[in-house]
Coordinates of C-alpha atoms in Angstrom, one line a residue:
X1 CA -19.3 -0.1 -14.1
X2 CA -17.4 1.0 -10.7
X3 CA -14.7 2.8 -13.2
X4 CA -17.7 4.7 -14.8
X5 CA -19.4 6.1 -11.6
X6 CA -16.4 7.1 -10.2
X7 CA -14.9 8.8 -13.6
X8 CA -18.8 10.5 -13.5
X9 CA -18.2 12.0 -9.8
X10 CA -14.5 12.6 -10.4
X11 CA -15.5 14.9 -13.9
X12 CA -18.7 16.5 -11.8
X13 CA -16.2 17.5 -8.9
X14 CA -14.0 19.0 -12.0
X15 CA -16.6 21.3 -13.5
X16 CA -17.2 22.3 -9.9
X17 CA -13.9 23.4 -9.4
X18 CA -12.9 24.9 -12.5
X19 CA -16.5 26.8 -13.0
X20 CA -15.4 29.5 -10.6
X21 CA -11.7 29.9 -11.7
X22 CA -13.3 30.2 -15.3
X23 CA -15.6 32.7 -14.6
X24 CA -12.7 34.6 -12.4
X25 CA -10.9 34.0 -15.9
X26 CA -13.9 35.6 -18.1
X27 CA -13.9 38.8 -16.0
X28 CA -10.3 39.5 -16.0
X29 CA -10.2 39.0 -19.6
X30 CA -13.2 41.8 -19.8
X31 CA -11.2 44.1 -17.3
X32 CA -8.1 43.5 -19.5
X33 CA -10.0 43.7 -22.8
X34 CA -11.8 46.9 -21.9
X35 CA -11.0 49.8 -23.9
X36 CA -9.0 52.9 -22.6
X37 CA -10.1 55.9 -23.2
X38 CA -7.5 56.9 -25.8
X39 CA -9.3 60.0 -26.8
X40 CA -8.3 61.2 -22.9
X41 CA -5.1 60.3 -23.0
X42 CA -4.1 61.9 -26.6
X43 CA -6.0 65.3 -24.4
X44 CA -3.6 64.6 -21.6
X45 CA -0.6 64.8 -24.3
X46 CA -2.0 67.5 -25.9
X47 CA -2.2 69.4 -21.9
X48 CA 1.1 68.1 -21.1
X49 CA 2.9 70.9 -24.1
X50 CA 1.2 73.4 -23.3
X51 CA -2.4 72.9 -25.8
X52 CA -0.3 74.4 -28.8
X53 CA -2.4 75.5 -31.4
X54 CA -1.0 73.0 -34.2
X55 CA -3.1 70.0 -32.2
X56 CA -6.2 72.3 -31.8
X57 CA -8.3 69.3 -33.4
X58 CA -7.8 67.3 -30.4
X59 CA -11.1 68.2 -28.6
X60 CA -13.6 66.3 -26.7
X61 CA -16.5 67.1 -28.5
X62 CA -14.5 65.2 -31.3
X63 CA -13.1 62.3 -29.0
X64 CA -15.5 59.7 -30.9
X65 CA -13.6 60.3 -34.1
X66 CA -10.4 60.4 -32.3
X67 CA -8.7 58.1 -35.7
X68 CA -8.9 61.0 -37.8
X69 CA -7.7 63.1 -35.6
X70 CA -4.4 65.5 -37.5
X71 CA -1.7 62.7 -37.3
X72 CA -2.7 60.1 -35.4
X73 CA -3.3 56.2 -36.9
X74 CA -5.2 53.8 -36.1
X75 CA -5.2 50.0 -36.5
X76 CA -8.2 48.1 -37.8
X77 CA -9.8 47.8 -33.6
X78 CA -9.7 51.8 -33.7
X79 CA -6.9 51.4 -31.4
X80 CA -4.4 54.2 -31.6
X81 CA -1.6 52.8 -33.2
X82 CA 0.8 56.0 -34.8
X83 CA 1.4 59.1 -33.7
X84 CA 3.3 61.1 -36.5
X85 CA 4.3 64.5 -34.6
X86 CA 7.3 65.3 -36.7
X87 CA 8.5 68.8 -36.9
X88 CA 5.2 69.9 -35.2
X89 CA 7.0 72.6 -33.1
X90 CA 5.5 71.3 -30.1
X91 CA 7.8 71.9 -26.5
X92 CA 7.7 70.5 -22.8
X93 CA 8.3 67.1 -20.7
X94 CA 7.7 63.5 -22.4
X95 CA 3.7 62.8 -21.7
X96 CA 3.8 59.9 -19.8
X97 CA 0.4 59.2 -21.3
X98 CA 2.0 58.5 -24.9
X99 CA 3.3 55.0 -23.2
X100 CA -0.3 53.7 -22.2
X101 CA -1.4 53.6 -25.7
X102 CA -1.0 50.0 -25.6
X103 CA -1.0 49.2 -28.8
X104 CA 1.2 52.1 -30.2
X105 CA 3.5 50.7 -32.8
X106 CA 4.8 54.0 -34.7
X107 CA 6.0 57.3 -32.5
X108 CA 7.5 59.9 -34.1
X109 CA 8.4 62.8 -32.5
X110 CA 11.3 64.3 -34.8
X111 CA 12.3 68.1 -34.5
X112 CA 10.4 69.5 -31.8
X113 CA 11.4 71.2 -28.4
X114 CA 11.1 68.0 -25.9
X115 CA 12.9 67.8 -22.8
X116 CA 14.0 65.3 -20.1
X117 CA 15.8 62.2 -19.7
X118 CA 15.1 59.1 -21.8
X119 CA 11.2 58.5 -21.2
X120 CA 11.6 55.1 -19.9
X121 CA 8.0 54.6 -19.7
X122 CA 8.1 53.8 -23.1
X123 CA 9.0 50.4 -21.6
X124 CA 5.6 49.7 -21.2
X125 CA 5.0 49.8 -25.3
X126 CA 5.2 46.2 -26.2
X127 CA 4.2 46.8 -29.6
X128 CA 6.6 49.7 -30.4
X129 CA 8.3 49.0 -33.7
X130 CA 9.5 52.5 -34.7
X131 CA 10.8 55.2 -32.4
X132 CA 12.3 58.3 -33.5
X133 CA 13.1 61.4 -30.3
X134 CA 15.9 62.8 -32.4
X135 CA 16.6 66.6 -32.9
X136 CA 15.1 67.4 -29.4
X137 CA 16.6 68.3 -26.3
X138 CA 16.8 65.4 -24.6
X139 CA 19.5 64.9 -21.7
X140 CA 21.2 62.8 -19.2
X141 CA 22.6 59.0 -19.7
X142 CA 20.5 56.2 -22.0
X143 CA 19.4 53.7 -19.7
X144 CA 21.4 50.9 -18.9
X145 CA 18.6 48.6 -19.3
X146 CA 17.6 50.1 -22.7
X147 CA 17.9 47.0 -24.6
X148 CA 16.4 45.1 -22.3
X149 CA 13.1 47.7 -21.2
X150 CA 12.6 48.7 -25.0
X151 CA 9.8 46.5 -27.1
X152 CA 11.9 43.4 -28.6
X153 CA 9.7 44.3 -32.0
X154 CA 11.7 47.9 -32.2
X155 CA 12.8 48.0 -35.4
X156 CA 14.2 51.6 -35.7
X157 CA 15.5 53.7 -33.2
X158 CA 16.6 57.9 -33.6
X159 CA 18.1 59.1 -30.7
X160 CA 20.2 61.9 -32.8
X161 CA 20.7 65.7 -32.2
X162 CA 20.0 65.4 -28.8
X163 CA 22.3 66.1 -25.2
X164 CA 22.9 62.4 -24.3
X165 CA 25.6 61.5 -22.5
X166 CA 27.8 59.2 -20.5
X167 CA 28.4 55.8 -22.4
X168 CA 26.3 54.1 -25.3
X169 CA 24.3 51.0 -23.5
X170 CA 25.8 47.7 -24.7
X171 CA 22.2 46.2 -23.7
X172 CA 21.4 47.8 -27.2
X173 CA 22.6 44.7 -28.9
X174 CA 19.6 43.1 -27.6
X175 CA 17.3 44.5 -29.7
X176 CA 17.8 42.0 -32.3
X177 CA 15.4 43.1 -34.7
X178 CA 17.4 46.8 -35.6
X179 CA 17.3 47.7 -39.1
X180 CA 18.1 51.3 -38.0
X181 CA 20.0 52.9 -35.5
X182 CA 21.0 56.5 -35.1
X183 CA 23.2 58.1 -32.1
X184 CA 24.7 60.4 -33.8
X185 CA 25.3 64.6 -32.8
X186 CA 25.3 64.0 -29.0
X187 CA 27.2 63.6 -26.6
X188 CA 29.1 59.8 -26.0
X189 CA 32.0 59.0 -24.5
X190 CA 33.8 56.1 -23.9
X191 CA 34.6 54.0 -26.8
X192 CA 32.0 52.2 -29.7
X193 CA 30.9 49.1 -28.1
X194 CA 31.8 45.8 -29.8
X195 CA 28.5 44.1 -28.5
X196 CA 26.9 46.4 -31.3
X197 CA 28.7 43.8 -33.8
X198 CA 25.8 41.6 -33.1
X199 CA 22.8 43.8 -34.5
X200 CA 23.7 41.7 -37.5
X201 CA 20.1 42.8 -39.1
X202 CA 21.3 46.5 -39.2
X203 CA 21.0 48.4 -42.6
X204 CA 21.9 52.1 -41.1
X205 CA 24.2 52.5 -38.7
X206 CA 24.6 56.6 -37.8
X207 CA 27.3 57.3 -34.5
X208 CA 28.9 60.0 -35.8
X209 CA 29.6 63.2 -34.1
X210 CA 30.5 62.0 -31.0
X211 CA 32.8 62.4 -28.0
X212 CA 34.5 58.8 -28.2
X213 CA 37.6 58.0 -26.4
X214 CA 40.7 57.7 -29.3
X215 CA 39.9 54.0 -30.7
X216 CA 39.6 51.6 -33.3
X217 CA 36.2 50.6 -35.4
X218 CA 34.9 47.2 -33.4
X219 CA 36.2 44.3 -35.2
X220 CA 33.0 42.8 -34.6
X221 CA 31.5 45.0 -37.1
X222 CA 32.8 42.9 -39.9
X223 CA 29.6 41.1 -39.2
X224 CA 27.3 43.6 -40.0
X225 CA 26.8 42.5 -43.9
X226 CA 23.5 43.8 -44.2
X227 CA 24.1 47.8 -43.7
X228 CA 23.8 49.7 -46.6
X229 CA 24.7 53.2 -44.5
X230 CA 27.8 53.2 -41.7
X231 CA 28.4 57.4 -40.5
X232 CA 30.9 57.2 -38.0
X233 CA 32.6 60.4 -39.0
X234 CA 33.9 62.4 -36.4
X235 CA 34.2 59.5 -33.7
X236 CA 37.9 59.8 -32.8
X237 CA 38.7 56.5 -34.6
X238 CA 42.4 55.9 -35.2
X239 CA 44.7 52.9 -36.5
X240 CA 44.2 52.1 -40.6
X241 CA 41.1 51.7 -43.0
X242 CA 39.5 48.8 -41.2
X243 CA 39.6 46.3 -44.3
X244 CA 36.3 44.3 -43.0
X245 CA 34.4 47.1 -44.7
X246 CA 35.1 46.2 -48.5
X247 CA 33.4 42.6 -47.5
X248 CA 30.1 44.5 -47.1
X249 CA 28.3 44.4 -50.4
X250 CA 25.1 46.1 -49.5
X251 CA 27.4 49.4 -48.5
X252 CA 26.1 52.4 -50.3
X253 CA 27.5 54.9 -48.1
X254 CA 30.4 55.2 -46.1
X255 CA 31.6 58.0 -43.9
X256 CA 34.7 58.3 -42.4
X257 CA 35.8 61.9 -42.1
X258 CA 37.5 63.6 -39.8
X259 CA 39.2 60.8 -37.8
X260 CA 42.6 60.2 -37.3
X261 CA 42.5 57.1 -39.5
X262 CA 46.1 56.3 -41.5
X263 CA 47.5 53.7 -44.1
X264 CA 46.2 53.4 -47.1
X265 CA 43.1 52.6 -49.0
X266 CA 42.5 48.6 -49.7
X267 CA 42.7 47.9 -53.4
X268 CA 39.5 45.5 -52.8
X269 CA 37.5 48.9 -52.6
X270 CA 36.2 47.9 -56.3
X271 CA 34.1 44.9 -54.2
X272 CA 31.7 47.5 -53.2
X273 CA 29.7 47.3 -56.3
X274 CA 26.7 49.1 -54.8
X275 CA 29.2 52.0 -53.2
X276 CA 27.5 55.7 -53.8
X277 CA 29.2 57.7 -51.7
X278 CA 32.6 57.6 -50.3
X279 CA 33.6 60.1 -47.7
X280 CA 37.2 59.7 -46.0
X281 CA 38.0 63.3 -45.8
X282 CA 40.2 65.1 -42.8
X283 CA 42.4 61.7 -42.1
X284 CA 45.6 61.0 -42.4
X285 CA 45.3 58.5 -44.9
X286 CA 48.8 58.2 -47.4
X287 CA 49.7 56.2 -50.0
X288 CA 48.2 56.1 -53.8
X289 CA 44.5 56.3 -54.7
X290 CA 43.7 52.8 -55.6
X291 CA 43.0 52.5 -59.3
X292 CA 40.3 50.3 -58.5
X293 CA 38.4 52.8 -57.1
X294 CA 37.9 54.6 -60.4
X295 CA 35.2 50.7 -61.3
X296 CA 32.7 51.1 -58.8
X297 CA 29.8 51.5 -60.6
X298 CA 27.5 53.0 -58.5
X299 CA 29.8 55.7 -57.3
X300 CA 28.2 59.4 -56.9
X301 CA 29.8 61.5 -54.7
X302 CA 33.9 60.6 -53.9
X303 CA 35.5 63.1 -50.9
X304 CA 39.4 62.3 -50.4
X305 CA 40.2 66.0 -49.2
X306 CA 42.7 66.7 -46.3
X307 CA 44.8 63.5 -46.2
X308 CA 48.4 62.8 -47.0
X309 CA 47.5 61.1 -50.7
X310 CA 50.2 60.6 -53.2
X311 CA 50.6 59.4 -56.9
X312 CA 48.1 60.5 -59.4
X313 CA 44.5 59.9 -60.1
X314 CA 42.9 57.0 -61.1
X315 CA 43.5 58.0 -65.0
X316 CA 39.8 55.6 -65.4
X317 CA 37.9 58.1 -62.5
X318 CA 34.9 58.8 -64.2
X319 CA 34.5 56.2 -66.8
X320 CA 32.8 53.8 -65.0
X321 CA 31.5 55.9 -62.5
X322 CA 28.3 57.2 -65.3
X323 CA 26.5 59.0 -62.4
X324 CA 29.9 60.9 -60.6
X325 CA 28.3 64.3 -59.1
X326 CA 31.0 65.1 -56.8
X327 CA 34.6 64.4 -56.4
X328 CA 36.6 65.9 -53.9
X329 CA 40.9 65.8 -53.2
X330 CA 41.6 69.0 -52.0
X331 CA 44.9 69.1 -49.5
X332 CA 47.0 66.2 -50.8
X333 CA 50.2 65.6 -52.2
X334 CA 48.8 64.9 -55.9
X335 CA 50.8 65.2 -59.1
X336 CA 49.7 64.0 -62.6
X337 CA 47.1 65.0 -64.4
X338 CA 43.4 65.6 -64.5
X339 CA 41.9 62.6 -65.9
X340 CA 40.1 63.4 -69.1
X341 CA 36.7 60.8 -68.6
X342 CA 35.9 62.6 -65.0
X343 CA 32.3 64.0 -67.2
X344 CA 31.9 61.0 -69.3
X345 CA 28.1 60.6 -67.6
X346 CA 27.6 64.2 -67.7
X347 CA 26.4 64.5 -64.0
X348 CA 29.9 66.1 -62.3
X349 CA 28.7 69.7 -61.0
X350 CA 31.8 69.7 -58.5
X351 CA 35.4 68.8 -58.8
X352 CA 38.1 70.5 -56.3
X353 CA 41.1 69.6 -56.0
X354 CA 43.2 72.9 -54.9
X355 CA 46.3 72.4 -53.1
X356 CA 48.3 69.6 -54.6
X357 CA 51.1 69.6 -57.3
X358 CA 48.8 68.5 -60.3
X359 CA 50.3 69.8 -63.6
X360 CA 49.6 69.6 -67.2
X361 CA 46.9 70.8 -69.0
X362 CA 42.9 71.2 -67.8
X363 CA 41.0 68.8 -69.9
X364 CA 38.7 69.9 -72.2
X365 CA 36.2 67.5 -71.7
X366 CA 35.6 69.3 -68.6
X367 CA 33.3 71.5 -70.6
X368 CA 31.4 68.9 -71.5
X369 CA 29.6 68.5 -68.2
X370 CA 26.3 70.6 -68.6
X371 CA 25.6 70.7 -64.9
X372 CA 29.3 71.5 -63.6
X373 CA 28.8 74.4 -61.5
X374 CA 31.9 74.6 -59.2
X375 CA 35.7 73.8 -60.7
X376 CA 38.4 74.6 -57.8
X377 CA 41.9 74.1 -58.9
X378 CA 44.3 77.2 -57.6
X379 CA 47.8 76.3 -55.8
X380 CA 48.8 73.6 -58.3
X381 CA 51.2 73.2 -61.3
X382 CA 48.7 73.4 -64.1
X383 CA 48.4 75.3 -67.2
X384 CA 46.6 76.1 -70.1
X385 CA 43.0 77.7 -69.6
X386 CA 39.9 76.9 -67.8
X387 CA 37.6 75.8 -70.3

């Protein structure tokens, strides 16, 4: 009976502690919960380029029907949740304003005239799973912190055809959930960073076109299995065809050109079943053209111009490949002949290979590719006609 009473007054002394700090509780929530005026702040981005004339349906009088508003989304609240401004042709500053949509999970700002340094108030965008700022004319050095700032739910990032500079952040290999990642067309320095080895959910990985101090490609990219796109032509890479890449069996396209890459081409290159396009072009890459590269499947569009290449070609290029558009081997050291199944899927519409010490005759199967539309074969030891 004594345990009771005092379990009675301890529980009544409870409520009357705790009914305050709940009601404190219930009005923050409110104060928190309370919708911002997201009509006002898509006005204040509208102000903040100038009121162009393409957003001319973002009004006041229409602020209550702000979700149909040209190119904005909403989620299922009526919260603003996209803005798809792509190639809108809209100029000025980064509107502060875009980062206090709170719930904003898609930005797209693609192609337009934007200025500034890297908006890090888009920090405050915890629900930002898609960002793409490229072809704009932003400047200045990514954060340090970008990796760390940036939602941890970012999925895809464009940062390409802008002015950045100084080096890439390593603090990107944070943002664990990449699928997407493009740096390309600026302005890096410094060398690729390893630590990007750990974005192990990549698909597309763009860096080329870059400013990168002479190196090699990051061992630790041999753990990137998933990508299905790598573009790191142009990024001052030197030492031999890093071999890690024919472990990659999602690869569809791989760009190498215009390096200073050497050695040879692994014979394994037949592992990348999936391989579409193949671009090594502008190297100094020697040695044979592997005849395995003549079984992938999937190949499209092969570019082997301006390297040191000897031997013949693959005498099966073509066979295998049924949907071979392009091939490419300018500015080698090639002798042999043309192989005669290069149109056996009737898709080529380019082959070039001026420039090498090719001989025999031009293969009349050649003019059995209804779509072949360029045929450059000058400064070699051939004869015969052009069909």
């Amino acid at each position: 009976m004594l345990r009771r009473k005092y379990a009675r007054a301890y529980l009544h002394l409870l409520v009357l502690v705790l009914l305050p700090c709940c009601g404190f509780q219930r009005c923050c929530e409110a104060t928190q919960s309370k919708p911002v005026d997201e009509a006002r702040l898509l006005l204040q981005i509208k102000s903040a380029w100038g009121d162009p004339p393409v957003l001319l349906a973002w009004n006041a009088t229409a602020s209550a029907a702000l979700c149909g508003w040209p190119y904005v989304r909403c989620n299922r609240a009526g919260r603003v949740s996209g803005l798809y401004l792509a190639d809108v042709n809209v100029s000025g500053p980064f509107p502060d304003a875009i980062a206090t949509l709170s719930r904003l999970r898609h930005l797209d700002l693609w192609n337009n005239s934007i200025a500034g340094v890297f908006p890090t108030s888009l920090y405050r965008c915890r629900s930002l799973k898609y960002l793409d700022l490229s072809w704009n004319h932003f400047i200045g050095e990514l954060p340090a912190d970008i990796g760390l700032g940036l939602s941890e739910s970012l999925t895809t990032l464009y940062l390409t055809r802008n002015f950045f500079v100084g080096t890439i952040p390593h603090s990107l290999s944070r943002l664990h959930n990449l699928r997407f990642l493009g740096l390309h067309s600026n302005f890096f320095v410094g060398t690729i960073p390893a630590e990007l080895g750990e974005l192990t959910s990549l698909q597309e990985l763009y860096l080329g076109d870059n400013s990168f101090a002479a190196g090699e490609l990051p061992a630790s990219f041999s753990k990137l299995t998933n990508l299905t796109i790598l573009d790191v032509w142009s990024c001052n890479l030197v030492g031999d065809f890093p071999t890690f890449l024919v472990q990659m069996p999602e690869l569809e396209i791989l760009d190498l050109a215009n390096n200073s890459l050497t050695g040879s081409i692994p014979p394994g290159i037949w592992r990348l079943n999936k391989l579409q396009v193949l671009i090594l072009s502008e190297n100094n890459f020697s040695g044979e053209i592997p005849a395995s590269i003549a079984r992938l499947p999937s190949l499209t569009d092969l570019d082997l111009g301006n390297n040191r290449f000897n031997g013949t070609l693959p005498p099966e290029l073509g066979k295998h490949s049924l949907d071979l558009a392009t091939v490419s081997v300018d500015n080698n050291d090639l002798t042999g002949a043309i192989p005669e199944g290069l149109c056996t899927g009737g898709h080529l519409w380019s082959f070039t290979a001026s420039s090498n010490r090719l001989n025999g005759s031009i293969p009349a199967g050649l003019a059995n590719c209804p779509s072949l539309s360029e045929l450059r074969l000058d400064n070699n030891q051939l004869s015969g006609q052009v069909p």
